[in-house]
């Protein structure tokens, strides 16, 4: 997609947008869909939309929030698609190769694989709306208002889902601490 | 300390919200302050784990999510089964010809096998055929 974008628009910043937001969009899709292959497909759809949209609206859009909103909606469309709910792999943690953007912190090093697995498992058990909210608010670090805008809900709804998600995830952390 | 904040209030305060009274309590209560700090650490820890590499993948398991269509499909299946159910055709009610009745009722061979005297059966046949001469033979 990046190559196509670059060829179609060699003089503008498509490629820069792809480089800047690609890993983040992929990670968000994987956190929401919990399926690496589906997430990759959806991320490509998102950047194809960016390709079309950028031609008409270059310079007039804040692409970060736009990409996030389009990614969330594309994930929802994918979940609603006919075959999504029938057969899908579960029990496999989303592979995030190439997405990790930071070095291991001391906190990481104190967490062994079992504890990480427990946190991932707890996250996977969250209802999808709570996953969306937690991923946007705390993983992607959007504000509560931006999260609400991206999801198309009230800020009160975001807070409610956030509270439930945090309570559930802290429960999983109980034996980690 | 009494009147300590609940988890919901702590989460609200971590979002830079909450009532002034809650904020005031948090500023003065050491227990709630440490709870709020623990909450912040936990959320940061989870976010860090989710941003990073996941643990080695577990063996994938293919599952079929159970949803509304499972009982619906079972119901449709049951209805189809009832509708298409065919009881084996019974011939009990079929009309029989008089010949069949006679052959069954007076089956000589079957009767012989069951131990009836053959001479009596022959006589019986003759009676039925109306060829028996009453003067020739007396019944015991």
PDB file of N, CA and C in Angstrom, chain A residues 92-95 112-121, chain B residues 49 52-58:
ATOM      1  N   UNK A  92      -5.318 -17.564  20.310  1.00  0.00           N
ATOM      2  CA  UNK A  92      -4.017 -17.134  19.824  1.00  0.00           C
ATOM      3  C   UNK A  92      -3.867 -15.651  20.119  1.00  0.00           C
ATOM      4  N   UNK A  93      -2.824 -15.305  20.812  1.00  0.00           N
ATOM      5  CA  UNK A  93      -2.623 -13.897  21.109  1.00  0.00           C
ATOM      6  C   UNK A  93      -2.273 -13.163  19.833  1.00  0.00           C
ATOM      7  N   UNK A  94      -2.723 -11.935  19.697  1.00  0.00           N
ATOM      8  CA  UNK A  94      -2.404 -11.211  18.471  1.00  0.00           C
ATOM      9  C   UNK A  94      -0.899 -11.003  18.331  1.00  0.00           C
ATOM     10  N   UNK A  95      -0.397 -11.332  17.166  1.00  0.00           N
ATOM     11  CA  UNK A  95       1.026 -11.155  16.925  1.00  0.00           C
ATOM     12  C   UNK A  95       1.288  -9.698  16.597  1.00  0.00           C
ATOM     13  N   UNK A 112       6.951 -11.623  34.082  1.00  0.00           N
ATOM     14  CA  UNK A 112       7.315 -12.809  33.325  1.00  0.00           C
ATOM     15  C   UNK A 112       6.208 -13.139  32.316  1.00  0.00           C
ATOM     16  N   UNK A 113       6.500 -14.128  31.513  1.00  0.00           N
ATOM     17  CA  UNK A 113       5.597 -14.446  30.400  1.00  0.00           C
ATOM     18  C   UNK A 113       4.199 -14.818  30.895  1.00  0.00           C
ATOM     19  N   UNK A 114       4.173 -15.483  32.036  1.00  0.00           N
ATOM     20  CA  UNK A 114       2.868 -15.915  32.537  1.00  0.00           C
ATOM     21  C   UNK A 114       1.994 -14.709  32.890  1.00  0.00           C
ATOM     22  N   UNK A 115       2.610 -13.720  33.495  1.00  0.00           N
ATOM     23  CA  UNK A 115       1.841 -12.527  33.870  1.00  0.00           C
ATOM     24  C   UNK A 115       1.376 -11.751  32.648  1.00  0.00           C
ATOM     25  N   UNK A 116       2.253 -11.667  31.664  1.00  0.00           N
ATOM     26  CA  UNK A 116       1.836 -11.008  30.418  1.00  0.00           C
ATOM     27  C   UNK A 116       0.660 -11.757  29.796  1.00  0.00           C
ATOM     28  N   UNK A 117       0.780 -13.074  29.785  1.00  0.00           N
ATOM     29  CA  UNK A 117      -0.299 -13.882  29.201  1.00  0.00           C
ATOM     30  C   UNK A 117      -1.606 -13.638  29.946  1.00  0.00           C
ATOM     31  N   UNK A 118      -1.486 -13.469  31.256  1.00  0.00           N
ATOM     32  CA  UNK A 118      -2.695 -13.238  32.050  1.00  0.00           C
ATOM     33  C   UNK A 118      -3.336 -11.891  31.693  1.00  0.00           C
ATOM     34  N   UNK A 119      -2.498 -10.898  31.505  1.00  0.00           N
ATOM     35  CA  UNK A 119      -3.029  -9.573  31.129  1.00  0.00           C
ATOM     36  C   UNK A 119      -3.669  -9.632  29.743  1.00  0.00           C
ATOM     37  N   UNK A 120      -2.979 -10.285  28.807  1.00  0.00           N
ATOM     38  CA  UNK A 120      -3.553 -10.419  27.464  1.00  0.00           C
ATOM     39  C   UNK A 120      -4.879 -11.171  27.514  1.00  0.00           C
ATOM     40  N   UNK A 121      -4.900 -12.232  28.307  1.00  0.00           N
ATOM     41  CA  UNK A 121      -6.126 -13.032  28.388  1.00  0.00           C
ATOM     42  C   UNK A 121      -7.269 -12.195  28.961  1.00  0.00           C
TER      43      UNK A 121
ATOM     44  N   UNK B  49       2.005  -3.476  28.546  1.00  0.00           N
ATOM     45  CA  UNK B  49       1.983  -4.862  28.072  1.00  0.00           C
ATOM     46  C   UNK B  49       1.256  -4.948  26.730  1.00  0.00           C
ATOM     47  N   UNK B  52       3.247  -3.752  23.802  1.00  0.00           N
ATOM     48  CA  UNK B  52       4.449  -4.526  23.491  1.00  0.00           C
ATOM     49  C   UNK B  52       4.154  -5.860  22.852  1.00  0.00           C
ATOM     50  N   UNK B  53       5.199  -6.661  22.793  1.00  0.00           N
ATOM     51  CA  UNK B  53       5.056  -7.983  22.206  1.00  0.00           C
ATOM     52  C   UNK B  53       4.249  -8.873  23.123  1.00  0.00           C
ATOM     53  N   UNK B  54       3.351  -9.617  22.549  1.00  0.00           N
ATOM     54  CA  UNK B  54       2.570 -10.548  23.365  1.00  0.00           C
ATOM     55  C   UNK B  54       3.415 -11.748  23.748  1.00  0.00           C
ATOM     56  N   UNK B  55       2.946 -12.525  24.700  1.00  0.00           N
ATOM     57  CA  UNK B  55       3.658 -13.752  25.043  1.00  0.00           C
ATOM     58  C   UNK B  55       3.587 -14.726  23.876  1.00  0.00           C
ATOM     59  N   UNK B  56       4.408 -15.760  23.880  1.00  0.00           N
ATOM     60  CA  UNK B  56       4.336 -16.750  22.801  1.00  0.00           C
ATOM     61  C   UNK B  56       2.905 -17.227  22.632  1.00  0.00           C
ATOM     62  N   UNK B  57       2.518 -17.330  21.373  1.00  0.00           N
ATOM     63  CA  UNK B  57       1.127 -17.682  21.083  1.00  0.00           C
ATOM     64  C   UNK B  57       0.792 -19.051  21.638  1.00  0.00           C
ATOM     65  N   UNK B  58      -0.398 -19.127  22.147  1.00  0.00           N
ATOM     66  CA  UNK B  58      -0.914 -20.422  22.582  1.00  0.00           C
ATOM     67  C   UNK B  58      -1.391 -21.173  21.350  1.00  0.00           C
TER      68      UNK B  58
END
